[in-house]
Each structure stands twice: as structure tokens, then as C-alpha cells.
């Protein structure tokens, strides 16, 4: 059976609403050849299915429907709950798909799986860790291991690849609670499925170029609020620091002010000798990232690792007031930016990469919980109500349903 016949058959099954049959047949096709994920129809289905699972999972998380209610002067928001969730937390295609009735994911067995998280710039000196409460909760609830790369907060992508490698080959890094795993307690994680965020995505891509053999241990990659294409904001920062001698303290304070003018450096910094602020920013400049992708993306695609893009979109009125200027600057290029990156910069664009959803959230809202009140400077948009547990649950259920993790 040729590919055109296969796709025609899948379209027919979907048109009939026989979703379980479609899911099972696609799983078998992926098992036979992962390159089926490069087909345009399969990409469309994956996006539709991921968004459907996300809406369902978001309804299970306390507080999400309330957060999605429209504020009315008179009366209540009478829309169906699925519609509320879709409109509040999705952008684009997902907002009008809420009424599609698909089955829940039938079964998930993740006891043999490890979720590896690759964090971004300033990860351990930011006000809160990414997925701080969601990782422990999901590990306990679904009985699988969460391993976080102990990626350095500010050094180059090439060197940070070593931290990811330590996690993949030796099980070294942070556990679900953000505690450092002692070498005597570390265990080889086996096959991993990866979520990369912010600079964690280019860190990971650099590692794959250096170690293509790792493809055998990577089931799939979710580029979640990542910066594979860099950010225009890094261009400006790098231009302002590249020709000056910058002390570590001055350099970090300059970066932290990009997050919030109220944030102060921790009293103690780990791995202080490894800081390389200039190169950490240089590696996020758009020219540097485009140079890398133009040269190496075909090689990365040839590894046949399924990659899934999840990006954010926000507006000036939805971000902290000290981030409004950044959104306005990015609006010159793309009004659907997440206050840090445009859609083009946020996505890996290759045959094996699939766009799953544009999420209605700003860059920090995607992964961070509420910032401490003393670091908000009175801004109302640092509560970060985006449903992170639902995001994680949707990611692994979707990957399990496709047969990419077990």
C-alpha cells in the first residue's frame, strides 16, 4: 500500500469519526516507520489530537475553568467548559475545536519511561524553577521518573550539552523536586522522552550534532517554549555587552533585570567558575541560531527523532508591565510572540518536526509558577495561571498513544 493510499484511508477513518481506529492504525504506522510523521496530514491530525487531549486534561485540574471564565458585569459565563478552556488557553486552530468529541487516551504505561527536562537560561537563579510543583505531582501520580538536566544558568550551548549528556548517560542532574542527585544515587535512565524549554532547546540541538548516536535513546522531543531560532531581544543585549569587560555580578544583574528589576542575585552561586555570560547570550542571537540551523538542521532531521513544537502567544496587556516594551518590539516581526520569541524563532522547522499548538500564555507563564510577591513590582501578570500539570499530562499521554513512549 503506497503512502497516498494510506493517508486517504486515514482521512476516511477520521471523517467517519472512528477515532480509536485512526489512533491504533497511526500507532502501527509510526512503529513501522517514524517518517510517517513528516506527512502533512499526520501533522495536522497530531495537532488536533494533542489540543483535544489538552482541553480534556485541563478540565480535570482544579481552578482552570474558573481562570477561563470571562469576567462579566452582569450574569455568568454560560459557555460550555470545554469552550472556556479552549478560548482561554489556546490560540489559532485550537479555539474552535472544543466541540470535537474524541475518546480519552485509553491506556498509559510509563513505568519504563524517563522524562528528561532541559531547562533554559538562568534556570536555577530565576525566581522559581520551571514546573516546580508539577514535576513532583506528575511523577507521583503516574509512577514514572522525572530527571532534570543540571544545565548551567549562563554558558554556551556547546558546554551545556555536557550537562544534558550527564543526565542521559549517567542519570546525573536534578530530581523531580529540584534536588541535586548525588552520584551514588544516580542511575542510567534508559530511553528518555525530552521536554526542552527556552535555551534548553538549542543546548539539546548542539548536543545532538556532537553525539548523533544518542538518537537510539531519545524517543521524542517536545520543544516547549523553546528558542531554537534565538530571540531578537538577545541581539540587543549582546550588542550592549560584547565589547566591554563585564564582571560576573554586573553581567548577571543585567540579565536578571530582563526578567524583573526587583530580582536580586542569590547569595551563593554554584559552579561560579563556569559562567560565560557573553557566550550564553551570543548563542541566543538570531544570526548565531540561524547559522547553526542552516548548517545542521538537515543532519538533525536525518536522526528520525520525532520533534513536537509547542509555542506561546501573548499581548502587551497580558505581560508584566516591565516586559511590555519587549512585546511591542517583537510585534514588529510577529504579533503572536510570547514576549521573548516570535513563532518562527520558537519552532524547529524540519520534516520530522510537528507544530502541535500555539498556547495562549506568555513565556514565563508556560513553565513558571507565580513569582514571589516581592519580585513583582506590583505587576498583576506574574501569577502564571497556565495549566502546567495538564500540559505535562497531555505531553506524555499523547506520546504514549503514538507508541513513542512506554
Short mmCIF file of C-alpha atoms in Angstrom, two decimals:
data_model
loop_
_atom_site.label_atom_id
_atom_site.label_comp_id
_atom_site.label_asym_id
_atom_site.label_seq_id
_atom_site.Cartn_x
_atom_site.Cartn_y
_atom_site.Cartn_z
CA UNK A 1 0.00 0.00 0.00
CA UNK A 2 1.57 3.31 -1.06
CA UNK A 3 1.64 6.42 1.12
CA UNK A 4 -1.15 8.20 -0.77
CA UNK A 5 -3.46 5.25 -0.25
CA UNK A 6 -2.53 5.07 3.44
CA UNK A 7 -3.26 8.75 4.00
CA UNK A 8 -6.50 8.56 2.07
CA UNK A 9 -7.56 5.68 4.32
CA UNK A 10 -6.66 7.64 7.50
CA UNK A 11 -8.63 10.65 6.28
CA UNK A 12 -11.63 8.42 5.65
CA UNK A 13 -11.46 6.95 9.15
CA UNK A 14 -11.28 10.41 10.69
CA UNK A 15 -14.18 11.63 8.56
CA UNK A 16 -16.30 8.77 9.95
CA UNK A 17 -15.36 9.80 13.47
CA UNK A 18 -13.76 6.43 14.13
CA UNK A 19 -11.02 7.98 16.23
CA UNK A 20 -9.94 4.88 18.12
CA UNK A 21 -9.31 3.03 14.88
CA UNK A 22 -7.38 6.01 13.50
CA UNK A 23 -5.26 6.21 16.65
CA UNK A 24 -4.43 2.50 16.56
CA UNK A 25 -3.61 2.44 12.85
CA UNK A 26 -1.38 5.51 13.11
CA UNK A 27 0.44 3.95 16.05
CA UNK A 28 1.23 0.91 13.92
CA UNK A 29 2.41 3.06 11.04
CA UNK A 30 4.75 5.00 13.35
CA UNK A 31 6.10 1.73 14.73
CA UNK A 32 6.91 0.63 11.18
CA UNK A 33 8.45 3.94 10.10
CA UNK A 34 8.64 7.14 12.15
CA UNK A 35 8.99 9.17 8.95
CA UNK A 36 5.22 8.90 8.58
CA UNK A 37 5.21 11.84 11.00
CA UNK A 38 6.64 14.02 8.23
CA UNK A 39 3.40 13.69 6.26
CA UNK A 40 1.27 16.84 6.20
CA UNK A 41 -1.98 15.08 7.11
CA UNK A 42 -0.37 13.21 10.00
CA UNK A 43 0.99 16.51 11.31
CA UNK A 44 -2.49 18.04 11.13
CA UNK A 45 -4.01 15.10 12.98
CA UNK A 46 -1.32 15.18 15.67
CA UNK A 47 -2.01 18.85 16.35
CA UNK A 48 -5.75 18.29 16.50
CA UNK A 49 -5.39 15.28 18.77
CA UNK A 50 -2.90 16.98 21.12
CA UNK A 51 -5.17 20.00 21.53
CA UNK A 52 -8.16 17.77 22.21
CA UNK A 53 -6.31 15.89 24.95
CA UNK A 54 -5.10 19.18 26.42
CA UNK A 55 -8.63 20.58 26.72
CA UNK A 56 -9.78 17.34 28.38
CA UNK A 57 -6.88 17.28 30.84
CA UNK A 58 -7.25 20.98 31.68
CA UNK A 59 -10.83 20.36 32.79
CA UNK A 60 -9.54 17.92 35.42
CA UNK A 61 -7.18 20.43 37.03
CA UNK A 62 -8.86 22.48 39.80
CA UNK A 63 -9.17 26.17 39.07
CA UNK A 64 -8.69 26.10 35.31
CA UNK A 65 -12.34 26.61 34.40
CA UNK A 66 -12.62 29.45 36.88
CA UNK A 67 -9.50 31.06 35.42
CA UNK A 68 -11.04 30.69 31.96
CA UNK A 69 -14.34 32.36 32.85
CA UNK A 70 -15.00 35.66 31.11
CA UNK A 71 -15.44 38.47 33.59
CA UNK A 72 -18.92 39.92 33.11
CA UNK A 73 -20.54 42.93 34.76
CA UNK A 74 -23.88 41.16 34.75
CA UNK A 75 -24.56 37.42 34.73
CA UNK A 76 -22.29 34.41 34.47
CA UNK A 77 -20.22 32.99 31.69
CA UNK A 78 -22.58 30.36 30.27
CA UNK A 79 -20.30 28.91 27.61
CA UNK A 80 -19.51 25.17 27.81
CA UNK A 81 -16.45 24.47 29.95
CA UNK A 82 -14.53 22.99 27.03
CA UNK A 83 -15.06 26.18 25.07
CA UNK A 84 -13.89 28.30 28.00
CA UNK A 85 -10.67 26.28 28.28
CA UNK A 86 -10.01 26.35 24.54
CA UNK A 87 -10.51 30.09 24.17
CA UNK A 88 -8.52 30.98 27.29
CA UNK A 89 -5.52 28.69 26.90
CA UNK A 90 -5.19 28.14 23.14
CA UNK A 91 -4.70 30.36 20.13
CA UNK A 92 -5.39 29.68 16.47
CA UNK A 93 -6.86 26.32 15.47
CA UNK A 94 -7.49 25.10 18.99
CA UNK A 95 -10.05 27.75 19.90
CA UNK A 96 -12.74 26.36 17.58
CA UNK A 97 -12.08 22.62 18.09
CA UNK A 98 -13.52 22.36 21.58
CA UNK A 99 -16.74 20.69 20.42
CA UNK A 100 -14.99 17.75 18.72
CA UNK A 101 -15.73 14.63 20.76
CA UNK A 102 -12.74 12.33 20.87
CA UNK A 103 -12.11 9.49 23.31
CA UNK A 104 -9.72 9.95 26.20
CA UNK A 105 -6.34 8.25 25.94
CA UNK A 106 -7.14 4.59 26.54
CA UNK A 107 -4.12 3.36 28.46
CA UNK A 108 -0.76 4.67 29.60
CA UNK A 109 2.10 2.58 30.96
CA UNK A 110 5.13 4.70 31.75
CA UNK A 111 6.99 2.57 34.30
CA UNK A 112 9.83 2.05 31.83
CA UNK A 113 9.99 5.72 30.83
CA UNK A 114 12.02 8.70 31.98
CA UNK A 115 11.06 12.29 31.27
CA UNK A 116 14.19 14.40 30.79
CA UNK A 117 13.74 18.15 31.15
CA UNK A 118 16.26 20.56 29.60
CA UNK A 119 15.83 23.98 31.27
CA UNK A 120 16.76 27.37 29.91
CA UNK A 121 18.86 30.43 30.60
CA UNK A 122 19.18 31.46 34.27
CA UNK A 123 17.20 28.36 35.25
CA UNK A 124 18.38 27.97 38.85
CA UNK A 125 18.71 31.68 39.65
CA UNK A 126 15.32 32.68 38.29
CA UNK A 127 12.65 33.40 40.93
CA UNK A 128 11.20 29.89 40.67
CA UNK A 129 12.14 26.62 38.97
CA UNK A 130 10.20 25.55 35.92
CA UNK A 131 7.36 23.12 36.74
CA UNK A 132 8.34 23.34 40.41
CA UNK A 133 5.21 21.67 41.78
CA UNK A 134 4.00 19.97 38.60
CA UNK A 135 7.02 17.65 38.23
CA UNK A 136 6.72 16.04 41.70
CA UNK A 137 2.96 15.72 41.34
CA UNK A 138 3.08 14.08 37.95
CA UNK A 139 5.89 11.71 38.95
CA UNK A 140 3.93 10.53 41.97
CA UNK A 141 0.57 10.33 40.21
CA UNK A 142 1.70 8.42 37.13
CA UNK A 143 4.62 6.42 38.54
CA UNK A 144 7.42 7.36 36.18
CA UNK A 145 10.70 9.15 36.68
CA UNK A 146 11.39 12.84 36.09
CA UNK A 147 15.04 13.76 35.57
CA UNK A 148 16.14 17.37 35.07
CA UNK A 149 19.38 18.29 33.38
CA UNK A 150 21.57 20.33 35.70
CA UNK A 151 22.16 22.78 32.86
CA UNK A 152 24.35 25.73 33.80
CA UNK A 153 22.40 29.01 34.09
CA UNK A 154 24.69 31.02 31.80
CA UNK A 155 27.20 29.46 29.47
CA UNK A 156 27.35 28.38 25.83
CA UNK A 157 25.13 25.77 24.19
CA UNK A 158 28.10 23.52 23.40
CA UNK A 159 29.24 23.34 27.01
CA UNK A 160 25.71 22.98 28.38
CA UNK A 161 25.31 19.96 26.16
CA UNK A 162 27.65 18.20 28.58
CA UNK A 163 25.11 18.66 31.39
CA UNK A 164 22.39 17.07 29.26
CA UNK A 165 24.79 14.26 28.39
CA UNK A 166 25.47 13.64 32.08
CA UNK A 167 21.75 13.21 32.60
CA UNK A 168 21.30 10.88 29.63
CA UNK A 169 24.33 8.67 30.18
CA UNK A 170 24.74 8.73 33.96
CA UNK A 171 21.43 9.88 35.43
CA UNK A 172 23.09 12.93 36.97
CA UNK A 173 21.13 16.14 37.35
CA UNK A 174 18.15 17.17 39.45
CA UNK A 175 15.23 15.05 40.57
CA UNK A 176 11.56 15.98 40.21
CA UNK A 177 11.76 18.19 43.32
CA UNK A 178 14.76 20.11 42.02
CA UNK A 179 17.25 18.42 44.36
CA UNK A 180 20.72 17.56 43.08
CA UNK A 181 21.12 13.81 42.53
CA UNK A 182 24.23 12.51 44.25
CA UNK A 183 26.47 10.38 42.07
CA UNK A 184 25.99 7.34 44.33
CA UNK A 185 22.22 7.61 43.83
CA UNK A 186 22.30 8.18 40.07
CA UNK A 187 21.07 5.50 37.70
CA UNK A 188 21.21 5.25 33.91
CA UNK A 189 17.76 6.48 32.81
CA UNK A 190 17.50 4.30 29.72
CA UNK A 191 15.37 5.70 26.91
CA UNK A 192 14.07 9.21 27.51
CA UNK A 193 11.43 11.49 26.12
CA UNK A 194 12.54 15.09 26.35
CA UNK A 195 10.91 18.42 27.10
CA UNK A 196 13.19 21.36 26.33
CA UNK A 197 12.42 24.95 27.31
CA UNK A 198 13.96 28.32 26.45
CA UNK A 199 17.73 27.95 25.80
CA UNK A 200 17.39 24.27 26.69
CA UNK A 201 16.29 23.60 23.10
CA UNK A 202 19.42 24.97 21.39
CA UNK A 203 21.52 23.31 24.12
CA UNK A 204 19.95 19.99 23.16
CA UNK A 205 20.34 20.55 19.41
CA UNK A 206 24.05 21.27 19.83
CA UNK A 207 24.43 18.01 21.73
CA UNK A 208 22.66 16.04 19.00
CA UNK A 209 25.07 17.38 16.41
CA UNK A 210 28.04 16.30 18.53
CA UNK A 211 26.50 12.96 19.57
CA UNK A 212 24.10 11.72 16.87
CA UNK A 213 24.34 8.23 18.41
CA UNK A 214 22.09 9.46 21.22
CA UNK A 215 19.17 9.12 18.82
CA UNK A 216 18.86 5.49 19.91
CA UNK A 217 17.94 6.58 23.45
CA UNK A 218 15.64 9.51 22.60
CA UNK A 219 12.04 8.55 21.94
CA UNK A 220 10.83 12.05 21.08
CA UNK A 221 11.41 15.74 21.84
CA UNK A 222 8.86 18.35 22.87
CA UNK A 223 10.22 21.81 22.13
CA UNK A 224 8.13 23.68 24.70
CA UNK A 225 8.54 27.45 24.72
CA UNK A 226 11.99 26.90 23.27
CA UNK A 227 14.31 29.26 21.42
CA UNK A 228 15.75 27.22 18.53
CA UNK A 229 15.78 30.37 16.40
CA UNK A 230 17.11 32.66 19.13
CA UNK A 231 15.46 35.93 20.04
CA UNK A 232 15.72 39.50 18.81
CA UNK A 233 15.97 40.56 22.44
CA UNK A 234 19.28 38.68 22.78
CA UNK A 235 20.61 40.65 19.82
CA UNK A 236 20.21 43.89 21.74
CA UNK A 237 21.66 42.52 24.98
CA UNK A 238 24.68 41.01 23.24
CA UNK A 239 25.35 44.22 21.34
CA UNK A 240 25.44 46.13 24.63
CA UNK A 241 27.90 43.77 26.36
CA UNK A 242 30.11 42.20 23.69
CA UNK A 243 32.81 44.91 23.72
CA UNK A 244 33.05 45.59 27.45
CA UNK A 245 34.74 43.82 30.32
CA UNK A 246 31.84 42.60 32.38
CA UNK A 247 32.13 41.30 35.92
CA UNK A 248 30.09 38.25 36.81
CA UNK A 249 27.91 40.23 39.21
CA UNK A 250 27.27 43.05 36.74
CA UNK A 251 26.55 40.62 33.94
CA UNK A 252 24.06 38.57 35.92
CA UNK A 253 22.33 41.65 37.28
CA UNK A 254 21.93 42.88 33.71
CA UNK A 255 20.33 39.58 32.70
CA UNK A 256 18.13 39.37 35.77
CA UNK A 257 16.76 42.84 35.09
CA UNK A 258 15.46 41.47 31.82
CA UNK A 259 13.25 39.20 33.96
CA UNK A 260 12.36 41.64 36.72
CA UNK A 261 14.08 44.77 38.08
CA UNK A 262 13.25 43.54 41.59
CA UNK A 263 15.16 40.24 41.41
CA UNK A 264 18.39 40.02 43.36
CA UNK A 265 21.27 37.59 42.89
CA UNK A 266 21.35 34.62 45.26
CA UNK A 267 23.96 34.90 47.99
CA UNK A 268 25.68 31.75 46.79
CA UNK A 269 26.14 30.64 43.19
CA UNK A 270 27.06 27.09 42.21
CA UNK A 271 29.67 26.39 39.53
CA UNK A 272 30.75 30.00 39.61
CA UNK A 273 33.90 29.37 37.56
CA UNK A 274 31.81 28.08 34.66
CA UNK A 275 29.84 31.26 34.00
CA UNK A 276 30.25 32.53 30.44
CA UNK A 277 27.65 35.26 30.13
CA UNK A 278 28.70 36.67 26.78
CA UNK A 279 28.62 33.31 25.01
CA UNK A 280 25.36 32.31 26.69
CA UNK A 281 23.74 35.40 25.17
CA UNK A 282 25.62 35.16 21.87
CA UNK A 283 24.23 31.65 21.37
CA UNK A 284 20.70 33.08 21.55
CA UNK A 285 21.24 35.81 18.96
CA UNK A 286 19.23 35.28 15.80
CA UNK A 287 22.24 35.27 13.46
CA UNK A 288 24.01 32.64 15.54
CA UNK A 289 20.96 30.41 15.72
CA UNK A 290 20.12 30.74 12.02
CA UNK A 291 23.73 29.93 11.12
CA UNK A 292 23.53 26.79 13.24
CA UNK A 293 20.15 25.66 11.90
CA UNK A 294 21.05 26.28 8.27
CA UNK A 295 24.13 24.13 8.69
CA UNK A 296 22.93 21.34 10.94
CA UNK A 297 19.13 21.02 10.81
CA UNK A 298 19.19 18.52 7.90
CA UNK A 299 21.55 16.33 9.95
CA UNK A 300 19.29 16.57 12.98
CA UNK A 301 16.23 15.71 10.89
CA UNK A 302 18.01 12.65 9.48
CA UNK A 303 18.19 11.20 13.02
CA UNK A 304 14.45 10.46 12.68
CA UNK A 305 13.66 11.69 16.18
CA UNK A 306 10.04 12.90 16.34
CA UNK A 307 10.00 16.57 17.40
CA UNK A 308 6.89 18.44 18.52
CA UNK A 309 6.65 22.23 18.79
CA UNK A 310 4.56 23.99 21.44
CA UNK A 311 4.82 27.78 21.36
CA UNK A 312 3.25 30.67 23.26
CA UNK A 313 1.40 33.80 22.21
CA UNK A 314 0.51 36.85 24.28
CA UNK A 315 -0.31 40.56 24.06
CA UNK A 316 1.07 43.71 25.72
CA UNK A 317 -1.79 43.81 28.23
CA UNK A 318 -1.12 40.23 29.38
CA UNK A 319 2.55 40.57 30.38
CA UNK A 320 4.29 42.21 33.36
CA UNK A 321 4.42 45.96 32.76
CA UNK A 322 8.22 45.93 32.62
CA UNK A 323 8.00 43.44 29.70
CA UNK A 324 5.58 45.48 27.58
CA UNK A 325 8.34 47.16 25.60
CA UNK A 326 9.77 43.77 24.63
CA UNK A 327 6.38 42.59 23.34
CA UNK A 328 5.95 45.78 21.33
CA UNK A 329 9.41 45.34 19.85
CA UNK A 330 8.64 41.75 18.83
CA UNK A 331 5.25 42.83 17.47
CA UNK A 332 7.17 44.49 14.64
CA UNK A 333 8.04 40.99 13.47
CA UNK A 334 5.13 38.86 14.74
CA UNK A 335 2.10 39.85 16.81
CA UNK A 336 1.88 36.26 18.06
CA UNK A 337 5.13 36.43 20.03
CA UNK A 338 5.29 35.18 23.64
CA UNK A 339 7.19 38.31 24.86
CA UNK A 340 10.55 36.55 24.27
CA UNK A 341 10.36 34.88 20.86
CA UNK A 342 8.33 35.03 17.66
CA UNK A 343 6.57 31.95 16.34
CA UNK A 344 9.31 31.37 13.78
CA UNK A 345 12.02 31.59 16.44
CA UNK A 346 10.09 29.29 18.78
CA UNK A 347 9.77 26.39 16.33
CA UNK A 348 12.05 23.78 14.87
CA UNK A 349 11.12 23.66 11.19
CA UNK A 350 12.01 20.34 9.62
CA UNK A 351 10.14 17.36 8.14
CA UNK A 352 10.25 15.43 11.44
CA UNK A 353 9.04 18.42 13.46
CA UNK A 354 5.32 18.93 14.02
CA UNK A 355 3.53 22.03 15.32
CA UNK A 356 1.04 20.90 17.98
CA UNK A 357 -0.38 24.11 19.39
CA UNK A 358 0.03 27.82 19.88
CA UNK A 359 -0.71 28.33 23.55
CA UNK A 360 -2.28 31.47 24.97
CA UNK A 361 0.42 32.34 27.51
CA UNK A 362 3.49 34.50 27.85
CA UNK A 363 6.96 32.98 28.01
CA UNK A 364 7.20 32.63 31.79
CA UNK A 365 3.57 31.60 32.21
CA UNK A 366 4.27 28.50 30.12
CA UNK A 367 6.57 26.90 32.71
CA UNK A 368 6.87 29.03 35.84
CA UNK A 369 4.57 29.24 38.80
CA UNK A 370 3.74 32.54 40.49
CA UNK A 371 6.73 34.76 41.22
CA UNK A 372 7.17 35.78 44.87
CA UNK A 373 5.25 39.00 45.53
CA UNK A 374 8.39 40.92 46.43
CA UNK A 375 9.71 40.26 42.90
CA UNK A 376 6.66 41.53 41.03
CA UNK A 377 6.99 45.31 41.50
CA UNK A 378 3.22 45.43 41.65
CA UNK A 379 2.70 43.77 38.27
CA UNK A 380 -0.55 41.74 38.03
CA UNK A 381 0.70 39.33 35.34
CA UNK A 382 3.15 37.21 37.29
CA UNK A 383 0.65 34.76 38.81
CA UNK A 384 1.21 32.37 35.89
CA UNK A 385 -2.14 30.54 35.90
CA UNK A 386 -1.42 28.44 32.80
CA UNK A 387 -2.31 24.75 33.48
CA UNK A 388 1.15 23.21 33.71
CA UNK A 389 0.09 19.87 35.13
CA UNK A 390 -2.34 19.49 32.22
CA UNK A 391 0.48 20.35 29.81
CA UNK A 392 2.77 17.65 31.18
CA UNK A 393 -0.04 15.10 31.32
CA UNK A 394 -1.06 15.84 27.74
CA UNK A 395 2.51 15.54 26.51
CA UNK A 396 3.14 12.07 27.91
CA UNK A 397 -0.35 10.73 27.14
CA UNK A 398 -0.05 11.95 23.56
CA UNK A 399 3.42 10.42 23.19
CA UNK A 400 2.22 7.16 24.74
CA UNK A 401 -0.78 6.99 22.43
CA UNK A 402 1.52 7.30 19.40
CA UNK A 403 3.67 4.49 20.78
CA UNK A 404 6.67 6.78 21.26
CA UNK A 405 6.97 6.05 24.99
CA UNK A 406 6.03 3.04 27.09
#
